Tab-separated table of C-alpha atoms in Angstrom:
chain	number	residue	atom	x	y	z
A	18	UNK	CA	58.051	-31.503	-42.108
A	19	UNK	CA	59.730	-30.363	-38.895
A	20	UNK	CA	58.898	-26.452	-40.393
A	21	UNK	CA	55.586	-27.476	-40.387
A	22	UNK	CA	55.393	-29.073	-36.785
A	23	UNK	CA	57.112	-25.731	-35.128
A	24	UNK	CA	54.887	-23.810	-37.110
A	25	UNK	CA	51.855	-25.389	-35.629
A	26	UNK	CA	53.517	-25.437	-32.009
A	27	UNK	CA	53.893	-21.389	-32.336
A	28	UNK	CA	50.418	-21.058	-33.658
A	29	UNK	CA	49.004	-23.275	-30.507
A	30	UNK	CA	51.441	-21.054	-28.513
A	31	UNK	CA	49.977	-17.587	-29.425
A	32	UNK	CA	46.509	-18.644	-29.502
A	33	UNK	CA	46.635	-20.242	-25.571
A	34	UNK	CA	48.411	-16.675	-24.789
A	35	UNK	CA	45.628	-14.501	-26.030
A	36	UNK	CA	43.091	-16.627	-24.888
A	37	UNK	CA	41.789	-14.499	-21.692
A	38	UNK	CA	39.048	-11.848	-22.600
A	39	UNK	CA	37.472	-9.011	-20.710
A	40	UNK	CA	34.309	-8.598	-21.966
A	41	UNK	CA	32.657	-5.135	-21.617
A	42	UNK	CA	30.127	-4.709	-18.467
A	43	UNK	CA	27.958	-2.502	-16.658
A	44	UNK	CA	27.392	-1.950	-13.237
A	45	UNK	CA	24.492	-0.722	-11.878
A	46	UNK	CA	23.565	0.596	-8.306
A	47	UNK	CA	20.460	2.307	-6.890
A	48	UNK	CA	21.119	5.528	-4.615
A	49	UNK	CA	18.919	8.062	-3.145
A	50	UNK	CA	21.818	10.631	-2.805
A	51	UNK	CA	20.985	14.099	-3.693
A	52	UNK	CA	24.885	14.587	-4.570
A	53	UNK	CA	24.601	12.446	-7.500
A	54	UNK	CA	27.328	10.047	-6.553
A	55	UNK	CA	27.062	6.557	-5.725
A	56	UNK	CA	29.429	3.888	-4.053
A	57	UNK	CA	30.207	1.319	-5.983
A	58	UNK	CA	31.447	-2.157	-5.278
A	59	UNK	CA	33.614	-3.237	-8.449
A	60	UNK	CA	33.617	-6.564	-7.478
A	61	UNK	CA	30.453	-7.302	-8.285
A	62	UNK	CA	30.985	-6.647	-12.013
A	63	UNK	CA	33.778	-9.535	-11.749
A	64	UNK	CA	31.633	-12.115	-13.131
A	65	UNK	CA	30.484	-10.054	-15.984
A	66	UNK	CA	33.928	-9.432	-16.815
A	67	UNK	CA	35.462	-12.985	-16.443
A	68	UNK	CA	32.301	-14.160	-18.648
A	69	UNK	CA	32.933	-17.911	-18.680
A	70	UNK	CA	36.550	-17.974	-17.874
A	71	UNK	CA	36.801	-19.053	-14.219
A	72	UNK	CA	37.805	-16.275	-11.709
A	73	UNK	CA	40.428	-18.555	-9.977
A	74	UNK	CA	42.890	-18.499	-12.698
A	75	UNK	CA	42.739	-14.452	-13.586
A	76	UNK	CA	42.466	-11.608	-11.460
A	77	UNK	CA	40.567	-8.839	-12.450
A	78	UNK	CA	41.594	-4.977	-11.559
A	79	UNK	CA	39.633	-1.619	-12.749
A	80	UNK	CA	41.457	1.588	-13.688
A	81	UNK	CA	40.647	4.858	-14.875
A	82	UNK	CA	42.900	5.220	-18.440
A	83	UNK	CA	43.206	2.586	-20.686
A	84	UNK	CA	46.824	3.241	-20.337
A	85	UNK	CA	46.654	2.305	-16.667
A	86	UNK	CA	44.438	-0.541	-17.181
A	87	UNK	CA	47.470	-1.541	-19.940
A	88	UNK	CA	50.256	-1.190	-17.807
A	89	UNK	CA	48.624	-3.207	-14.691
A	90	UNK	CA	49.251	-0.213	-12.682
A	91	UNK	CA	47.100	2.651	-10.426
A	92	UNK	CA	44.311	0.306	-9.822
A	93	UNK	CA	41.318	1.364	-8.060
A	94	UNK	CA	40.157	0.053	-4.495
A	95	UNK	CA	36.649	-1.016	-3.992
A	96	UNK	CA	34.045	0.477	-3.374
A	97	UNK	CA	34.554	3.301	-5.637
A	98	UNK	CA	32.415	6.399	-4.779
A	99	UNK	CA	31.656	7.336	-8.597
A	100	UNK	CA	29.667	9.522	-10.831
A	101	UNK	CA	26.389	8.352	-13.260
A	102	UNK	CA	27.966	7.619	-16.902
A	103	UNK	CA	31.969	7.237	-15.367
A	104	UNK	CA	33.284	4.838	-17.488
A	105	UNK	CA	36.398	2.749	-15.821
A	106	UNK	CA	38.983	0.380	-17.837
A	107	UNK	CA	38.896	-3.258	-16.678
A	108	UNK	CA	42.038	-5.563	-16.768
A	109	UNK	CA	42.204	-9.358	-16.784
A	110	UNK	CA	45.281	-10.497	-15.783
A	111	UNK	CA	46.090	-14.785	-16.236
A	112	UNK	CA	47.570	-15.706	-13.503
A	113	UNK	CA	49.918	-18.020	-14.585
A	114	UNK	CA	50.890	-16.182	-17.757
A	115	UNK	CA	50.463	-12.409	-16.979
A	116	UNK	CA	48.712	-12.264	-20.081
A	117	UNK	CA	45.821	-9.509	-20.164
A	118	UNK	CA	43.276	-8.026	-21.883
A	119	UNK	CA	41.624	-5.044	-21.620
A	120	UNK	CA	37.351	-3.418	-21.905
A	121	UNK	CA	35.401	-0.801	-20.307
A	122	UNK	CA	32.906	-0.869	-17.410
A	123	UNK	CA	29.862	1.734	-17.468
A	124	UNK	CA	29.067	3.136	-14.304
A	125	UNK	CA	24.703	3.587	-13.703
A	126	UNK	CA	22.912	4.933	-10.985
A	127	UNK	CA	19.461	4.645	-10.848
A	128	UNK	CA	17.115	7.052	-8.576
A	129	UNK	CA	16.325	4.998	-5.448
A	130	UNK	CA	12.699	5.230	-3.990
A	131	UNK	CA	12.840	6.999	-0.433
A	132	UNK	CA	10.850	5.178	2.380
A	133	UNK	CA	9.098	7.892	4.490
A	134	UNK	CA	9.063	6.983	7.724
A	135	UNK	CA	5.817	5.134	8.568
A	136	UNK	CA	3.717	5.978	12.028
A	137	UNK	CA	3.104	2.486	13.661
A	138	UNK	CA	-0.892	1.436	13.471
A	139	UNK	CA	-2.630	1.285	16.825
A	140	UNK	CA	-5.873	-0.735	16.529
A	141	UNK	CA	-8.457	-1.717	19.361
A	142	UNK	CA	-8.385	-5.451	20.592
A	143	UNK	CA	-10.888	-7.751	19.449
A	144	UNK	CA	-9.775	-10.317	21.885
A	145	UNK	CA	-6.752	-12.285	22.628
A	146	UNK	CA	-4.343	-9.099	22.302
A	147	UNK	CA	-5.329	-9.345	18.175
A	148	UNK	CA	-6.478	-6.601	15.614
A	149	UNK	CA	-7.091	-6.898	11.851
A	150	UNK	CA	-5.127	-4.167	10.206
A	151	UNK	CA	-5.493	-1.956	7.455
A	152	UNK	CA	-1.509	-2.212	6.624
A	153	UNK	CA	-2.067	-0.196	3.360
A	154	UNK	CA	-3.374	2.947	5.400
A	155	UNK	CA	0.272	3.184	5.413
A	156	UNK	CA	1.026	3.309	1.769
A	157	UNK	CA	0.441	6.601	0.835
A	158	UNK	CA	2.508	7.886	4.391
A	159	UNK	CA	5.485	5.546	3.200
A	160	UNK	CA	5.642	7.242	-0.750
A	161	UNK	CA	4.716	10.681	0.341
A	162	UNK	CA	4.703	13.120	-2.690
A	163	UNK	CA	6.548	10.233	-4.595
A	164	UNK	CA	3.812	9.272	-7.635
A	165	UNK	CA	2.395	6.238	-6.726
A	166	UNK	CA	2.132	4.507	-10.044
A	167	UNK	CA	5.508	4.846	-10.436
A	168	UNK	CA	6.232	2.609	-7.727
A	169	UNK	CA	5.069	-0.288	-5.850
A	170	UNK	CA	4.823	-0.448	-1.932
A	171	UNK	CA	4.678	-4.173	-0.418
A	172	UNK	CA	4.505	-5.385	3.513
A	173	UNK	CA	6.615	-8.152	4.690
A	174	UNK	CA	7.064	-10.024	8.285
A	175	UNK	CA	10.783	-10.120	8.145
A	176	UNK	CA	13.862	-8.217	7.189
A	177	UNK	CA	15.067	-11.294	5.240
A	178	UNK	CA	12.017	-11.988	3.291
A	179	UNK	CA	11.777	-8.002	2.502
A	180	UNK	CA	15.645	-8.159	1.386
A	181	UNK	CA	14.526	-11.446	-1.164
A	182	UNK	CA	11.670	-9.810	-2.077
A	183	UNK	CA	9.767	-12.939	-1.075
A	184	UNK	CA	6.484	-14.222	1.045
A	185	UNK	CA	4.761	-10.929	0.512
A	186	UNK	CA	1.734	-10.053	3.237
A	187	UNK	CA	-0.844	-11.423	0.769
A	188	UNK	CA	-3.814	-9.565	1.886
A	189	UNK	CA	-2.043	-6.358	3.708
A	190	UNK	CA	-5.872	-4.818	3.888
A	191	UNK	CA	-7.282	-7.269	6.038
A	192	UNK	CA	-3.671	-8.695	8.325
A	193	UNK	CA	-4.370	-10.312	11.334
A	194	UNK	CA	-1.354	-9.782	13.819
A	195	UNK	CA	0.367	-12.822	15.119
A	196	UNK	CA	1.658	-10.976	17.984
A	197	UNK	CA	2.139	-7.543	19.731
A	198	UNK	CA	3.602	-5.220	19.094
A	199	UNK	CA	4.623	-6.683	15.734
A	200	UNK	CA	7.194	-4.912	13.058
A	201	UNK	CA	5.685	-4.573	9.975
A	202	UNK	CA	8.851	-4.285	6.965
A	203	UNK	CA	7.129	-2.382	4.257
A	204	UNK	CA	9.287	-1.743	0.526
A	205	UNK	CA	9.020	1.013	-1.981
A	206	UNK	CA	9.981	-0.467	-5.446
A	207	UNK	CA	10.684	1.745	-8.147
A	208	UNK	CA	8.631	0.514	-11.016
A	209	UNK	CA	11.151	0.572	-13.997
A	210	UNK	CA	14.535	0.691	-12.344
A	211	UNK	CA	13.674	-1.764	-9.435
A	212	UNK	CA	15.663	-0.288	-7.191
A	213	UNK	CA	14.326	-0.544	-3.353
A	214	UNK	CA	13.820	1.528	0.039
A	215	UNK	CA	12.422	-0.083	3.084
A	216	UNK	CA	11.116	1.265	6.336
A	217	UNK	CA	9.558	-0.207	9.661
A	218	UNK	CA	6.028	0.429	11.441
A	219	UNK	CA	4.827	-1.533	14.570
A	220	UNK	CA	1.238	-2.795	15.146
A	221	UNK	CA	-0.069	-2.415	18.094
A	222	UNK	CA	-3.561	-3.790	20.037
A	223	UNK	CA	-4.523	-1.734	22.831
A	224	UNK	CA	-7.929	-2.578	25.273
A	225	UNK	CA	-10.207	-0.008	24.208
A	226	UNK	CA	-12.923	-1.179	26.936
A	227	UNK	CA	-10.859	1.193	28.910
A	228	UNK	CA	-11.131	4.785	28.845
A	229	UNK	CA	-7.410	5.876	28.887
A	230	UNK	CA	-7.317	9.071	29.588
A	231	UNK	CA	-10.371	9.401	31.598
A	232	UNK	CA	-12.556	11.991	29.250
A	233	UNK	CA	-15.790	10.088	29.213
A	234	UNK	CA	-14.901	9.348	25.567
A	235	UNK	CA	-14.766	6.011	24.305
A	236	UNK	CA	-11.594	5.184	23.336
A	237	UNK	CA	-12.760	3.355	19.874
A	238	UNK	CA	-14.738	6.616	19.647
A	239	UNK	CA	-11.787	8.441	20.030
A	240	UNK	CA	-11.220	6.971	16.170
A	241	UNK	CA	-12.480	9.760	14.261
A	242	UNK	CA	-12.040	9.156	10.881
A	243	UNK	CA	-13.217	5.737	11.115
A	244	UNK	CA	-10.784	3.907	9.459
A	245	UNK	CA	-9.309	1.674	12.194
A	246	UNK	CA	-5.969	3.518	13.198
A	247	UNK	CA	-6.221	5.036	16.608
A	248	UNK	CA	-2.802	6.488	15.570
A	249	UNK	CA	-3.515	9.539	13.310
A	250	UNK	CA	-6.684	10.926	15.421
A	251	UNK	CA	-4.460	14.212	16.947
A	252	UNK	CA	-7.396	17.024	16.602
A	253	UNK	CA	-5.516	19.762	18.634
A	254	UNK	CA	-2.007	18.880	16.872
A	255	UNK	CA	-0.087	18.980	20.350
A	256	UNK	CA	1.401	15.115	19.637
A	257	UNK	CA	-1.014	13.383	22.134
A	258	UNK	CA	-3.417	10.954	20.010
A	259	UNK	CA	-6.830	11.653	21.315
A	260	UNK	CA	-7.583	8.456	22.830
A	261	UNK	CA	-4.393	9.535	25.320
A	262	UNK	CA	-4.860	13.191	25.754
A	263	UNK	CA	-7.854	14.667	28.175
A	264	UNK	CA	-8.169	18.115	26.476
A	265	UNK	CA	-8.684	17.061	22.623
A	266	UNK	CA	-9.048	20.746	21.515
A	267	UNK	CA	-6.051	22.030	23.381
A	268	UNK	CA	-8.468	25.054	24.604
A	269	UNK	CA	-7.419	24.684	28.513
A	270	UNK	CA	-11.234	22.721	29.254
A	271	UNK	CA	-10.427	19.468	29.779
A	272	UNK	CA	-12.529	17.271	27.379
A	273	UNK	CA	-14.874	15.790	30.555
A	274	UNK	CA	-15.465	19.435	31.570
A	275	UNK	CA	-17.302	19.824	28.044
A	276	UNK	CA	-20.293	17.576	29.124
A	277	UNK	CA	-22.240	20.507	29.619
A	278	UNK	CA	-25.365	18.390	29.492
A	279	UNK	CA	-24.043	16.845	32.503
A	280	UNK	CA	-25.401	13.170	31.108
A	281	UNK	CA	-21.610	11.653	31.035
A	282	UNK	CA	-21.049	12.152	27.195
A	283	UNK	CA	-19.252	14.926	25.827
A	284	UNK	CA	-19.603	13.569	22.149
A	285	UNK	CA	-23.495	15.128	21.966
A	286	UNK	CA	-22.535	18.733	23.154
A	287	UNK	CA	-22.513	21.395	20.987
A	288	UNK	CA	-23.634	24.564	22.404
A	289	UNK	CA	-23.276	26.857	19.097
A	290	UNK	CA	-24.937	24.054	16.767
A	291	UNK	CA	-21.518	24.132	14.757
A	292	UNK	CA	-21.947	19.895	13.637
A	293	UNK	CA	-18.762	19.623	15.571
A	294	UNK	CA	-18.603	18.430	19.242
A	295	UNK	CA	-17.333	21.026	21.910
A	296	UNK	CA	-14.656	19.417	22.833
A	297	UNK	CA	-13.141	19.050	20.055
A	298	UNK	CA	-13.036	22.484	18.796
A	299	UNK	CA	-11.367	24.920	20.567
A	300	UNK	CA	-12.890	28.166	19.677
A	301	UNK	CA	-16.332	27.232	21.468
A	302	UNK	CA	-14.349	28.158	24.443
A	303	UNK	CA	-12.251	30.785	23.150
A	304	UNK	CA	-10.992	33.737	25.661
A	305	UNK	CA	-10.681	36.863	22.700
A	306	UNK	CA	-14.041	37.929	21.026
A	307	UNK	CA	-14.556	40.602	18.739
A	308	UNK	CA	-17.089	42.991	19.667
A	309	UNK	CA	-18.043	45.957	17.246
A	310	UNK	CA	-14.786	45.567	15.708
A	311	UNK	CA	-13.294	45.947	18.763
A	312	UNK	CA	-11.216	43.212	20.704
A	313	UNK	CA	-11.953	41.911	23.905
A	314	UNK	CA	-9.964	39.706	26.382
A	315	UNK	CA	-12.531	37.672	28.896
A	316	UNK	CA	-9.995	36.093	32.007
A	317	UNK	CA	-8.831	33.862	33.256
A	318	UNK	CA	-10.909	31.019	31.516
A	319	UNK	CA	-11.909	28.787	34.040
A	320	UNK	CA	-12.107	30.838	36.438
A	321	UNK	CA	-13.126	31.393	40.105
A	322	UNK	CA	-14.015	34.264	42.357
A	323	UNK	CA	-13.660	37.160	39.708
A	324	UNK	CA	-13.891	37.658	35.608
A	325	UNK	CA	-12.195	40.438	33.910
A	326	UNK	CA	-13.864	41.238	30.454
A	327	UNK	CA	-10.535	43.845	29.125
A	328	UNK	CA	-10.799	45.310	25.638
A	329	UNK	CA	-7.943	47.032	23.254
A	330	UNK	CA	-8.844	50.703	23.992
A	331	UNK	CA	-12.093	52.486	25.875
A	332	UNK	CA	-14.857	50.458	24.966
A	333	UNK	CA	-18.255	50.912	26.309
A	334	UNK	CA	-20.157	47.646	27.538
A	335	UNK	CA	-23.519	48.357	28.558
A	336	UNK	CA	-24.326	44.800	30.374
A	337	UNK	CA	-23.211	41.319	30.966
A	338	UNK	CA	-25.521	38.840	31.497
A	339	UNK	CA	-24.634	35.385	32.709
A	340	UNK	CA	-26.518	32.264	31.777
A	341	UNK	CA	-26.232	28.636	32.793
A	342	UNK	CA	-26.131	25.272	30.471
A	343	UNK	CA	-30.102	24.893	30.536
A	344	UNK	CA	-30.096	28.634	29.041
A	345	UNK	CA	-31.151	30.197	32.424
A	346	UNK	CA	-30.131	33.862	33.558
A	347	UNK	CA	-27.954	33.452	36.800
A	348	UNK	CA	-26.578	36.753	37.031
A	349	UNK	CA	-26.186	39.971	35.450
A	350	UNK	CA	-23.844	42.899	35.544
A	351	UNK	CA	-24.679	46.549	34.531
A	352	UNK	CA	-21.910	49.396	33.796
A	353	UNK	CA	-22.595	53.157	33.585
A	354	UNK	CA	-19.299	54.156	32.828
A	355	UNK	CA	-16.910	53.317	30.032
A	356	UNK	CA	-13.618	51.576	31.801
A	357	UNK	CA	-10.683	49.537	30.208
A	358	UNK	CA	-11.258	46.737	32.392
A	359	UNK	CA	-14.766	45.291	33.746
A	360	UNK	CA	-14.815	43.429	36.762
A	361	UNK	CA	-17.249	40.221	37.298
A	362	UNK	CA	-17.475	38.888	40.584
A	363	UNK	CA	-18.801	35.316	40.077
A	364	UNK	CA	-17.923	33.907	43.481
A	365	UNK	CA	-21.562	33.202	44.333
A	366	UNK	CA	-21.381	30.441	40.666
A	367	UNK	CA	-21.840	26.516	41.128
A	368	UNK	CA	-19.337	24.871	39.636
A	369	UNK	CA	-19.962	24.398	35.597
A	370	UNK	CA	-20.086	25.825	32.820
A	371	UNK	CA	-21.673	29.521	31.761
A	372	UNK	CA	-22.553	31.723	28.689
A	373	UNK	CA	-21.592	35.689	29.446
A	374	UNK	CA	-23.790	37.850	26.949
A	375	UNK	CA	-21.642	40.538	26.504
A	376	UNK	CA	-23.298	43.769	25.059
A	377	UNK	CA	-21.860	46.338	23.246
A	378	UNK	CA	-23.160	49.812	22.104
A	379	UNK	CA	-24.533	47.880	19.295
A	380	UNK	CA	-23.941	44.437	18.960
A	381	UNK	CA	-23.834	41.276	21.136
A	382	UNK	CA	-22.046	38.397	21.539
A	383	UNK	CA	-21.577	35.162	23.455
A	384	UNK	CA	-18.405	34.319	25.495
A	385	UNK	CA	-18.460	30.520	27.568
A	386	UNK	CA	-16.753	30.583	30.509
A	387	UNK	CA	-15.918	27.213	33.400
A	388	UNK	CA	-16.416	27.787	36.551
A	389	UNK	CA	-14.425	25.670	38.820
């Protein structure tokens, strides 16, 4: 009988000792590194390990042979800047017995989505210091080349609720600001992996009763493309939006100068019937022409007092005639000889804006020119 009893006791014994586990785990993080490593934090795969034994009463330590991982010894720190596919050894250690047991803990990285950064969206007041937005005008800035059905962009009013993925804009085509400027957090979501990117953009309401850079241009006209966003209207390129910059085509005219209808709207000029305002293209005003296949330099452009009409080599201009906006012939210029450089003396010109007819041995062409 007593065999019995100390029989059971042992068995009771060995089966309290080996009663810790460490079950097998994976841990997963999301980088956009281009190295293909990741930094992991092995404490979050704790819990997985533990399963239901409570982490108070075992401490758990990750290793990189099982030997290590046997032994209790070389563990490593957290965060662990590791490889897609490393596999680790886990230990759980009892704390009051120093029991253990050993498993394995798969390392994953999964592609992150990047977050281009987004331009903010400037809109024209409708009263109050408000705009409705068009927040997904954004979306296809904030993927870039990234496929978009391969991931999911969403617009958020705080950094916390864009963290929790919660209280999502719920109509980001049609958002009414609450104030301004106001940061809009917008998400990229990778589709199948989940993992996230976020990214900023401001809105902001500006008064578009006022002409701000004094052009005679509407400043909601100044919206080109129509679609709301004052923001990405930059016809020249040169980083000034066009409700902001006085010379839209970058040709040295400012964009007032191109009324050449002289009615206080440069929006319905367009002297060579192009379907494109003057002022906002630049070669209406262009100084190089091409002239019988040869180049020629008309300078400066404005100008006042004198015009110099140079070309590449010896080029023989017969006459240059000078016309005014209503297509009137102001002045004209007649050359017997060839020269490199002719000379226009247009110091008895108005103020405005001219045509030159510039004609070659067989072939003529138009050159504008501002008189100022």
């Amino acid at each position: 009988m007593m065999k019995k009893l100390l029989l059971l006791l042992f068995i009771g014994i060995q089966i309290q000792v080996f009663a810790q586990t460490a079950n097998p785990a994976t841990l997963t993080v999301c980088s956009a590194s281009i190295t293909g490593t990741a930094i992991f934090d092995l404490i979050m795969a704790d819990t997985d390990v533990l399963g239901a034994q409570p982490a108070n009463q075992f401490v758990v330590t990750y290793h990189f042979t099982q030997a290590d991982a046997a032994n209790g010894v070389n563990a490593i720190s957290s965060p662990y800047t590791g490889l897609n596919g490393d596999v680790l050894f886990s230990r759980v250690e009892e704390i009051s017995t120093t029991n253990s047991a050993i498993s394995t803990l798969n390392l994953i990285i999964n592609h992150a989505p990047i977050a281009n950064p987004t331009p903010d969206l400037i809109y024209c007041d409708i009263g109050g210091g408000f705009a409705i937005f068009d927040l997904i005008l954004n979306s296809s800035v904030v993927l870039g080349t990234q496929n978009p059905t391969m991931f999911d962009v969403s617009f958020f009013l705080s950094q916390a609720d864009a963290d929790a993925g919660v209280n999502e804009i719920a109509n980001p085509s049609a958002f009414t600001n609450t104030h301004q400027p106001q940061t809009i957090y917008v998400t990229v979501t990778n589709a199948t992996s989940g993992c996230v990117s976020m990214t900023t953009f401001n809105l902001i309401v500006i008064d578009c009763t006022i002409d701000l850079d004094n052009d005679l241009v509407g400043t909601a006209v100044e919206d080109l493309d129509g679609n709301g966003n004052l923001n990405d209207d930059d016809t020249d390129g040169d980083g000034l939006r066009n409700f902001e910059d006085n010379d839209d085509d970058d040709d040295g005219v400012l964009t007032a100068d191109e009324d050449y209808n002289n009615n206080g709207d440069p929006t319905d000029d367009d002297t060579d019937n192009s379907g494109t305002p003057d002022y906002l293209e630049s070669n209406v005003t262009l100084a190089v022409r091409t002239l019988d296949n040869v180049e020629l330099d008309v300078y400066p452009n404005p100008a006042n007092g004198k015009i110099y009409v140079s070309s590449n080599n010896y080029y023989s201009i017969n006459k240059i005639e000078v016309y005014n906006i209503i297509g009137q012939k102001v002045q004209s210029f007649s050359f017997s000889k060839v020269q490199n450089i002719y000379t226009l003396d247009i110091s008895n010109l108005i103020k405005g804006t001219y045509f030159l007819q510039i004609q070659g041995e067989s072939q003529t062409t138009p050159q504008k020119i501002i008189i100022y």
